[in-house]
Short mmCIF file of C-alpha atoms in Angstrom, two decimals:
data_model
loop_
_atom_site.label_atom_id
_atom_site.label_comp_id
_atom_site.label_asym_id
_atom_site.label_seq_id
_atom_site.Cartn_x
_atom_site.Cartn_y
_atom_site.Cartn_z
CA MET A 1 -8.39 -11.76 5.70
CA GLU A 2 -11.41 -11.09 7.05
CA LEU A 3 -9.70 -11.50 10.94
CA ASN A 4 -7.54 -8.16 10.73
CA GLY A 5 -8.52 -6.55 7.31
CA GLY A 6 -6.77 -4.55 4.63
CA SER A 7 -5.98 -3.82 1.26
CA VAL A 8 -3.08 -2.72 -0.85
CA VAL A 9 -2.83 -1.94 -4.95
CA ALA A 10 -0.36 -1.20 -6.94
CA MET A 11 -0.17 0.29 -10.69
CA ILE A 12 2.05 0.95 -13.84
CA GLY A 13 2.73 4.68 -14.73
CA LYS A 14 5.37 5.96 -17.73
CA ASP A 15 8.74 4.54 -16.22
CA CYS A 16 7.05 4.99 -12.60
CA VAL A 17 5.16 2.15 -10.52
CA ALA A 18 3.00 2.97 -7.54
CA ILE A 19 2.15 0.68 -4.47
CA ALA A 20 -0.59 1.89 -1.64
CA SER A 21 -2.06 0.32 1.35
CA ASP A 22 -4.20 1.22 4.12
CA LEU A 23 -3.71 1.49 7.63
CA ARG A 24 -6.31 -0.23 9.69
CA LEU A 25 -5.21 -3.36 12.02
CA GLY A 26 -8.85 -4.56 13.28
CA ASN A 27 -9.77 -7.56 15.27
CA GLN A 28 -13.05 -8.53 13.11
CA ALA A 29 -14.83 -5.75 13.33
CA VAL A 30 -13.06 -3.42 16.38
CA GLY A 31 -10.20 -1.27 15.29
CA ILE A 32 -7.06 -1.57 17.01
CA ALA A 33 -4.72 0.16 15.35
CA SER A 34 -4.40 2.92 12.39
CA ASN A 35 -0.55 3.21 12.17
CA PHE A 36 -0.48 -0.51 10.65
CA ASP A 37 1.61 -0.38 7.39
CA LYS A 38 1.53 -3.37 4.97
CA VAL A 39 4.07 -1.91 2.31
CA PHE A 40 7.52 -2.49 2.81
CA PRO A 41 11.00 -1.46 0.88
CA VAL A 42 12.86 -4.11 -0.39
CA ASN A 43 15.60 -1.48 -1.93
CA ASP A 44 14.80 1.86 -3.68
CA LYS A 45 13.40 0.99 -6.63
CA LEU A 46 11.54 -2.09 -5.39
CA TYR A 47 8.40 -2.42 -3.13
CA TYR A 48 5.95 -5.00 -1.33
CA GLY A 49 2.74 -5.16 0.33
CA LEU A 50 1.52 -7.77 2.37
CA PRO A 51 -2.44 -7.72 3.22
CA GLY A 52 -3.92 -10.68 5.02
CA LEU A 53 -3.48 -12.06 8.66
CA ALA A 54 -1.21 -9.78 10.59
CA THR A 55 0.50 -12.58 12.61
CA ASP A 56 1.84 -13.82 9.05
CA VAL A 57 2.58 -10.06 7.95
CA TYR A 58 4.99 -9.78 10.60
CA THR A 59 6.18 -13.76 9.72
CA LEU A 60 6.75 -13.35 6.25
CA ARG A 61 8.24 -9.44 6.37
CA GLU A 62 10.83 -11.15 9.09
CA HIS A 63 11.27 -13.85 6.63
CA LEU A 64 11.90 -11.98 3.19
CA ARG A 65 13.93 -9.59 4.69
CA PHE A 66 16.50 -12.50 6.04
CA ARG A 67 16.12 -14.16 2.48
CA VAL A 68 16.67 -10.67 0.61
CA ASN A 69 19.73 -9.73 2.97
CA MET A 70 21.14 -13.60 2.22
CA TYR A 71 20.93 -12.93 -1.66
CA ARG A 72 21.91 -9.61 -1.48
CA MET A 73 25.40 -11.24 0.50
CA LYS A 74 25.50 -13.89 -2.18
CA GLU A 75 25.03 -12.29 -4.97
CA GLU A 76 26.78 -9.00 -4.31
CA ARG A 77 24.05 -7.10 -6.28
CA GLU A 78 20.04 -6.04 -5.76
CA ILE A 79 17.33 -8.39 -6.48
CA THR A 80 15.57 -7.48 -9.29
CA PRO A 81 11.49 -7.17 -8.85
CA LYS A 82 11.25 -10.51 -10.90
CA THR A 83 13.33 -12.59 -9.08
CA PHE A 84 12.02 -11.41 -5.80
CA THR A 85 8.71 -12.31 -7.05
CA HIS A 86 9.65 -15.75 -7.79
CA LEU A 87 11.47 -15.54 -4.17
CA VAL A 88 8.25 -14.75 -2.16
CA SER A 89 6.34 -17.17 -4.25
CA SER A 90 8.40 -20.12 -3.58
CA THR A 91 8.36 -18.92 0.13
CA LEU A 92 4.66 -19.25 0.44
CA TYR A 93 4.59 -22.30 -1.77
CA GLU A 94 6.77 -23.97 0.84
CA LYS A 95 3.95 -23.96 3.13
CA ARG A 96 1.50 -25.56 0.74
CA PHE A 97 -0.59 -27.32 3.41
CA GLY A 98 -0.52 -24.58 5.92
CA PRO A 99 -0.42 -21.50 3.94
CA PHE A 100 0.40 -17.93 5.41
CA PHE A 101 -2.81 -16.39 4.77
CA ILE A 102 -1.66 -13.23 2.84
CA GLU A 103 -1.81 -12.20 -0.81
CA PRO A 104 1.45 -10.22 -1.54
CA VAL A 105 1.67 -7.36 -4.03
CA VAL A 106 5.04 -6.87 -5.47
CA ALA A 107 5.77 -3.46 -7.10
CA GLY A 108 9.28 -2.09 -8.54
CA LEU A 109 11.49 -0.80 -11.32
CA PRO A 110 14.03 -3.05 -12.67
CA THR A 111 17.70 -1.36 -12.86
CA PRO A 112 18.67 -0.82 -16.45
CA THR A 113 21.21 -3.43 -17.75
CA GLU A 114 23.58 -3.21 -20.95
CA LEU A 115 21.22 -6.50 -21.81
CA ASP A 116 17.89 -4.73 -21.26
CA PRO A 117 18.80 -0.40 -21.10
CA HIS A 118 15.29 0.22 -21.08
CA PRO A 119 13.53 -2.13 -18.49
CA LYS A 120 9.62 -1.89 -18.16
CA PRO A 121 8.11 -0.68 -14.72
CA PHE A 122 6.61 -4.00 -13.04
CA ILE A 123 3.63 -5.25 -11.03
CA SER A 124 2.68 -8.53 -9.52
CA THR A 125 0.74 -10.16 -7.35
CA MET A 126 0.07 -13.71 -6.16
CA ASP A 127 -2.86 -16.12 -3.73
CA THR A 128 -1.82 -17.51 -0.41
CA ILE A 129 0.17 -19.88 -1.73
CA GLY A 130 2.27 -18.21 -4.03
CA CYS A 131 0.68 -18.77 -7.68
CA ILE A 132 1.85 -15.49 -9.84
CA THR A 133 -0.18 -12.88 -11.67
CA THR A 134 1.88 -10.30 -13.74
CA PRO A 135 -0.54 -7.61 -14.85
CA LYS A 136 -0.02 -4.93 -17.15
CA ASP A 137 -1.80 -2.24 -15.62
CA PHE A 138 -2.83 -2.51 -12.03
CA ALA A 139 -2.76 -5.21 -9.64
CA VAL A 140 -4.96 -5.22 -6.09
CA ALA A 141 -5.29 -7.42 -2.89
CA GLY A 142 -6.89 -7.86 0.44
CA THR A 143 -10.33 -7.47 1.55
CA ALA A 144 -11.59 -4.38 -0.82
CA ALA A 145 -9.80 -6.35 -3.29
CA ASP A 146 -13.08 -6.69 -5.54
CA LYS A 147 -14.02 -2.95 -4.77
CA LEU A 148 -10.23 -2.03 -5.86
CA TYR A 149 -11.02 -3.48 -9.38
CA GLY A 150 -13.91 -1.59 -9.97
CA VAL A 151 -12.73 1.72 -8.85
CA ALA A 152 -9.19 0.63 -10.56
CA GLU A 153 -10.84 -0.51 -13.76
CA GLY A 154 -12.60 2.86 -13.92
CA LEU A 155 -9.62 5.53 -13.25
CA TRP A 156 -6.48 3.69 -14.68
CA GLU A 157 -4.67 4.79 -17.88
CA PRO A 158 -1.73 4.04 -19.88
CA ASP A 159 1.50 5.59 -19.08
CA LEU A 160 0.85 8.15 -16.41
CA GLU A 161 3.20 10.49 -14.89
CA PRO A 162 4.57 10.35 -11.93
CA GLU A 163 1.70 12.91 -10.05
CA ASP A 164 -0.89 11.73 -12.38
CA LEU A 165 0.02 8.23 -11.22
CA PHE A 166 -0.10 9.33 -7.73
CA GLU A 167 -3.35 10.93 -7.98
CA THR A 168 -5.18 7.84 -9.70
CA VAL A 169 -3.74 5.60 -7.04
CA SER A 170 -4.54 7.70 -4.31
CA GLN A 171 -8.71 8.19 -5.32
CA THR A 172 -8.75 4.57 -6.17
CA LEU A 173 -7.53 3.34 -2.91
CA LEU A 174 -9.52 5.94 -0.55
CA ASN A 175 -12.73 5.63 -2.92
CA ALA A 176 -12.71 1.65 -2.62
CA VAL A 177 -11.86 1.61 1.16
CA ASP A 178 -14.61 3.87 1.63
CA ARG A 179 -16.95 1.28 0.95
CA ASP A 180 -15.19 -1.31 3.15
CA ALA A 181 -16.05 -1.84 6.76
CA LEU A 182 -12.30 -3.53 7.36
CA SER A 183 -10.28 -1.47 5.48
CA GLY A 184 -9.37 2.31 5.64
CA TRP A 185 -8.09 4.44 8.60
CA GLY A 186 -5.49 6.13 6.83
CA ALA A 187 -3.49 5.50 3.84
CA VAL A 188 -0.08 5.43 2.75
CA VAL A 189 1.48 5.82 -0.72
CA HIS A 190 4.89 5.29 -2.57
CA ILE A 191 5.53 6.18 -6.20
CA ILE A 192 8.60 4.46 -6.98
CA THR A 193 10.67 6.38 -10.37
CA GLN A 194 14.11 6.03 -11.52
CA ASP A 195 15.57 8.44 -9.02
CA LYS A 196 13.69 8.56 -6.40
CA VAL A 197 10.42 7.34 -4.42
CA ILE A 198 7.51 9.18 -2.88
CA THR A 199 5.96 8.54 -0.20
CA ARG A 200 2.64 9.90 1.07
CA THR A 201 0.25 9.46 3.93
CA LEU A 202 -3.29 10.41 3.17
CA ARG A 203 -5.68 12.00 5.20
CA ALA A 204 -8.97 9.27 5.06
CA ARG A 205 -12.06 8.70 6.46
CA MET A 206 -11.67 7.59 10.23
CA ASP A 207 -15.06 5.60 10.40
CA MET B 1 -14.73 -12.74 31.22
CA GLU B 2 -11.70 -10.25 31.78
CA CYS B 3 -10.81 -6.58 31.29
CA SER B 4 -7.66 -5.26 31.08
CA PHE B 5 -6.33 -1.67 28.96
CA GLY B 6 -3.67 0.10 28.90
CA LEU B 7 -2.76 3.53 27.93
CA THR B 8 0.35 6.11 27.36
CA GLY B 9 1.26 9.35 28.57
CA LYS B 10 3.91 12.07 28.30
CA ASP B 11 6.60 10.00 30.21
CA TYR B 12 4.73 7.08 31.57
CA VAL B 13 2.57 4.24 30.95
CA LEU B 14 -0.56 2.82 32.77
CA LEU B 15 -1.34 -0.48 32.77
CA CYS B 16 -4.78 -1.87 34.36
CA SER B 17 -6.01 -5.38 34.79
CA ASP B 18 -9.30 -6.97 36.37
CA MET B 19 -8.63 -9.40 39.14
CA SER B 20 -10.94 -12.20 38.61
CA ALA B 21 -10.33 -15.56 38.33
CA GLY B 22 -12.93 -18.48 37.31
CA ARG B 23 -14.36 -20.81 35.21
CA SER B 24 -17.35 -20.07 33.14
CA ILE B 25 -20.21 -17.97 34.95
CA ILE B 26 -18.54 -18.89 38.27
CA ARG B 27 -15.70 -16.08 40.09
CA MET B 28 -13.59 -18.19 42.46
CA LYS B 29 -11.09 -15.24 43.00
CA SER B 30 -11.27 -11.93 42.56
CA ASP B 31 -7.79 -10.67 43.88
CA GLU B 32 -5.56 -12.42 41.35
CA ASN B 33 -2.87 -10.51 40.00
CA LYS B 34 -2.69 -10.52 36.22
CA ILE B 35 -0.02 -8.40 35.20
CA LYS B 36 3.14 -9.34 35.61
CA THR B 37 6.50 -7.18 35.91
CA LEU B 38 8.87 -8.38 33.73
CA GLY B 39 11.95 -6.33 34.33
CA PRO B 40 12.80 -2.45 35.92
CA HIS B 41 10.31 -0.80 33.68
CA LEU B 42 8.44 -3.37 31.84
CA ALA B 43 5.30 -5.03 32.57
CA MET B 44 2.57 -7.12 31.05
CA ALA B 45 -1.04 -7.76 31.37
CA TYR B 46 -2.69 -10.91 30.20
CA GLY B 47 -5.52 -13.24 29.97
CA GLY B 48 -6.83 -15.84 28.12
CA GLU B 49 -6.68 -19.78 28.49
CA PRO B 50 -6.38 -20.40 32.41
CA GLY B 51 -3.32 -22.31 32.49
CA ASP B 52 -1.79 -21.15 29.27
CA THR B 53 -1.69 -17.75 30.91
CA ASN B 54 0.27 -18.20 33.82
CA ASN B 55 2.77 -20.71 32.12
CA PHE B 56 3.14 -18.37 29.32
CA ALA B 57 3.65 -15.31 31.46
CA GLU B 58 6.47 -17.26 33.61
CA TYR B 59 8.12 -18.00 30.41
CA VAL B 60 8.01 -14.62 29.08
CA GLU B 61 9.54 -13.44 32.67
CA ARG B 62 12.25 -15.78 33.06
CA ASN B 63 13.54 -15.20 29.45
CA MET B 64 13.52 -11.38 30.05
CA ARG B 65 15.19 -11.91 33.45
CA LEU B 66 17.85 -14.53 31.84
CA TYR B 67 18.87 -11.78 29.35
CA HIS B 68 19.19 -9.38 32.00
CA ILE B 69 21.63 -11.65 33.49
CA ARG B 70 23.58 -12.66 30.22
CA ASN B 71 23.70 -8.89 29.12
CA HIS B 72 23.73 -7.19 32.42
CA TYR B 73 21.01 -4.82 30.88
CA PRO B 74 17.14 -5.59 30.27
CA LEU B 75 15.61 -5.87 26.99
CA LEU B 76 13.95 -2.46 25.74
CA PRO B 77 10.35 -3.16 25.39
CA GLU B 78 10.68 -3.02 21.55
CA SER B 79 12.90 -5.37 21.53
CA ALA B 80 10.86 -7.56 24.26
CA SER B 81 7.88 -6.97 22.35
CA ALA B 82 8.70 -8.44 18.95
CA TRP B 83 10.53 -11.37 21.04
CA ILE B 84 7.24 -11.96 23.05
CA ARG B 85 4.88 -11.78 19.60
CA ARG B 86 7.73 -14.48 17.42
CA THR B 87 7.37 -16.69 20.57
CA LEU B 88 3.18 -16.38 19.97
CA ALA B 89 3.38 -16.46 16.24
CA GLU B 90 5.88 -19.74 16.17
CA SER B 91 3.44 -21.42 19.06
CA ILE B 92 0.08 -20.72 16.97
CA ARG B 93 1.59 -22.93 14.11
CA SER B 94 2.61 -25.61 16.63
CA ARG B 95 0.52 -29.20 18.09
CA LYS B 96 -0.62 -26.87 21.15
CA PRO B 97 -0.99 -23.51 20.92
CA TYR B 98 -0.78 -20.87 24.00
CA SER B 99 -3.79 -19.39 23.63
CA VAL B 100 -2.66 -15.71 25.57
CA ASN B 101 -3.55 -12.35 24.59
CA LEU B 102 -1.51 -9.30 26.44
CA LEU B 103 -1.08 -5.70 26.90
CA LEU B 104 2.71 -5.25 26.74
CA ALA B 105 3.60 -1.71 28.63
CA GLY B 106 7.20 -0.51 29.04
CA TYR B 107 9.24 2.66 29.71
CA ASP B 108 12.44 3.07 27.22
CA THR B 109 14.97 4.51 29.33
CA THR B 110 17.41 5.25 26.65
CA THR B 111 14.86 7.50 24.82
CA THR B 112 12.54 8.15 27.82
CA LYS B 113 9.86 7.45 25.51
CA PRO B 114 6.84 5.08 26.59
CA HIS B 115 5.65 1.96 25.10
CA LEU B 116 2.42 0.32 24.52
CA TYR B 117 2.18 -2.97 22.68
CA TRP B 118 -1.67 -4.86 21.82
CA ILE B 119 -0.50 -8.53 20.78
CA ASP B 120 -3.15 -11.45 20.84
CA TYR B 121 -2.65 -15.30 20.61
CA LEU B 122 -2.14 -15.18 17.06
CA GLY B 123 0.93 -13.06 17.19
CA THR B 124 -0.45 -9.78 16.07
CA LYS B 125 1.16 -7.08 17.60
CA ALA B 126 -0.32 -3.56 17.36
CA VAL B 127 2.02 -0.19 18.66
CA VAL B 128 -0.82 1.83 20.46
CA PRO B 129 -1.31 5.06 22.00
CA TYR B 130 -4.29 3.40 24.02
CA ALA B 131 -5.53 -0.34 23.88
CA ALA B 132 -7.73 -2.97 25.63
CA HIS B 133 -8.08 -6.60 25.55
CA GLY B 134 -11.00 -8.54 26.92
CA MET B 135 -14.98 -7.22 27.34
CA GLY B 136 -13.36 -3.82 28.04
CA VAL B 137 -12.79 -3.06 24.37
CA TYR B 138 -16.19 -2.75 23.70
CA VAL B 139 -16.68 0.53 26.22
CA SER B 140 -13.05 1.47 27.21
CA LEU B 141 -12.06 1.80 23.47
CA SER B 142 -14.36 4.99 22.45
CA THR B 143 -13.70 6.17 26.12
CA MET B 144 -10.35 6.80 25.19
CA ASP B 145 -10.93 7.69 21.68
CA LYS B 146 -12.91 10.40 23.46
CA TRP B 147 -10.87 11.57 26.05
CA TRP B 148 -7.27 10.56 25.57
CA PHE B 149 -4.65 13.33 24.01
CA ASN B 150 -0.62 13.22 23.58
CA ASP B 151 0.98 14.17 26.23
CA MET B 152 -0.94 13.54 28.85
CA ASN B 153 0.20 14.07 32.77
CA LYS B 154 0.07 11.42 35.12
CA ARG B 155 -3.32 12.85 36.80
CA GLU B 156 -4.94 13.16 33.32
CA GLY B 157 -3.69 9.88 32.40
CA VAL B 158 -5.24 8.24 35.61
CA ASP B 159 -8.44 10.33 34.92
CA VAL B 160 -8.75 8.44 31.74
CA LEU B 161 -8.40 5.23 33.15
CA LYS B 162 -10.63 5.81 35.46
CA LYS B 163 -13.20 7.11 33.14
CA CYS B 164 -12.68 3.52 31.99
CA ILE B 165 -13.55 1.54 34.56
CA ASP B 166 -16.78 3.80 35.52
CA GLU B 167 -17.47 2.75 32.20
CA VAL B 168 -16.99 -0.82 32.64
CA LYS B 169 -18.92 -0.84 35.65
CA LYS B 170 -21.63 1.27 33.97
CA ARG B 171 -22.08 -0.50 31.01
CA ILE B 172 -20.78 -4.28 31.76
CA THR B 173 -23.03 -6.50 33.77
CA VAL B 174 -20.12 -8.70 35.94
CA HIS B 175 -18.33 -6.87 38.92
CA PHE B 176 -14.62 -6.34 38.40
CA ASN B 177 -11.90 -5.45 40.57
CA PHE B 178 -8.92 -3.00 39.39
CA ASN B 179 -5.51 -3.89 39.50
CA CYS B 180 -3.39 -1.09 38.10
CA ILE B 181 0.22 0.18 37.45
CA LEU B 182 2.14 3.10 36.47
CA ILE B 183 5.86 2.51 34.80
CA ASP B 184 8.06 5.90 34.46
CA LYS B 185 11.69 6.85 34.89
CA ASP B 186 12.01 4.87 38.32
CA GLY B 187 10.30 2.19 37.68
CA ILE B 188 7.03 0.11 38.01
CA HIS B 189 4.81 1.51 40.93
CA HIS B 190 1.27 0.12 41.97
CA ILE B 191 -1.50 2.57 41.68
CA ASP B 192 -4.87 2.31 43.82
CA ILE B 193 -7.49 3.32 41.64
CA GLU B 194 -10.07 2.97 43.74
CA SER B 195 -8.69 6.01 45.72
CA GLU B 196 -9.47 9.89 45.35
CA ASP B 197 -6.22 11.25 44.44
CA PRO B 198 -3.78 8.62 43.80
CA ILE B 199 -0.84 10.44 41.75
CA THR B 200 -0.77 12.29 44.88
CA GLU B 201 -0.66 9.58 47.24
CA LEU B 202 2.04 8.25 44.82
CA GLU B 203 4.03 11.59 45.00
CA SER B 204 3.97 11.64 48.86
CA GLN B 205 5.43 8.79 49.53
CA GLN B 206 8.70 7.59 49.38
CA PRO B 207 9.42 5.91 45.67
CA LYS B 208 10.30 2.55 47.52
CA GLU B 209 7.35 1.95 48.99
CA THR B 210 4.91 1.86 45.83
CA LEU B 211 7.31 0.31 43.84
CA VAL B 212 6.22 -2.98 42.39
CA ASP B 213 9.93 -5.94 42.64
CA ALA B 214 10.81 -6.57 39.38
CA PRO B 215 11.46 -10.46 38.93
CA ASN B 216 14.27 -11.14 41.44
CA PRO B 217 16.55 -7.54 42.43
CA PRO B 218 19.02 -6.92 39.76
CA LEU B 219 22.58 -8.75 40.58
CA ASP B 220 25.55 -7.18 41.45
CA ILE B 221 27.27 -7.27 38.31
CA GLY B 222 30.53 -5.97 39.99
CA ASN B 223 31.04 -9.18 41.71
CA VAL B 224 28.79 -12.17 39.98
CA GLY B 225 30.68 -14.74 37.47
CA VAL B 226 34.85 -12.96 36.92
CA THR B 227 36.74 -15.08 38.78
CA ALA B 228 39.93 -16.27 37.27
#
């Protein structure tokens, strides 16, 4: 966590979700790279962020890509956000006594089905050993988590439209990481809606 | 007590490492080559726990060579970086981890792009335009922040590298000798960083004279292994 730095935030809007991360990779106080993305897609309706130890970001991402591909081939359908959360959770708990130093955040829109024609946007977060929390407003993780809680608590409101949600999540992230020495160095935001995903990189303070 | 850095340019990548070997405050050697060539267009500068370093570097070198022999083409920098990262990531959670930090530099002959990777003993990998390991980070990173720019030609690249070395000599009490290579479309070349204009020297010589040999010359694939 405090070795490489980095933060992720996810928020729920009206029929949309947002997930954003900073781009810093550090070695304690020394900044190494400003292109280290921590948010990855599973499919075009489901993204997840992995803030924490950078070596585990790669390892866990490779591991999850394998497991999602296996799921896709066995089930012949895309994984839902809820199932994916449990997949991540059990992957983390497998390493209960030598954990991945990562606190994942999942954000996605479930596809409408016959049983559930109007599914709600979904976000969830876990601790390093896979204990799930499913908030109905926002989820934060990483070295700036405490700051993110404060800003998100003040800025978030229910039923934000995609563009308003983008503004809220961007301001939340930028203002939180500016108060954290281990996060920042650029940011990337994904807004997931039923018909498209909007990805934007933000200009941020580079100090 | 080690110091290495690398930087990318328009169509080449430079890699530079100190040459000291010793224990704690004692230097036992000042001409130890700590840059390993891994293929025709791939090399790495390594440092860390003595013993682990050479052992790991040779392990990587032979695996790269094995891939080359099996497939008749070398592993590209991107794929090589992924393999090395994974090896270190698996090692860190093993009973006896390798304690090796490295800079991997390569030239992708298929896309004609230079690549530089910062990799540490945990298996952390960063794709970077310029990077440093060891004591050099505290002075050379800021020097490169100031002077590095996109698509530098070879002379400009060597100038930045010289600035870094000057800064290390000026600000760090330990004395270092540096060893430097350049990788471009023609392969891996040794560069005399102490000379006035290394690039003119490089260009005036026949390409073969400056070339650093890749591990074993490439196999003549037409005559090998195709019996029966």
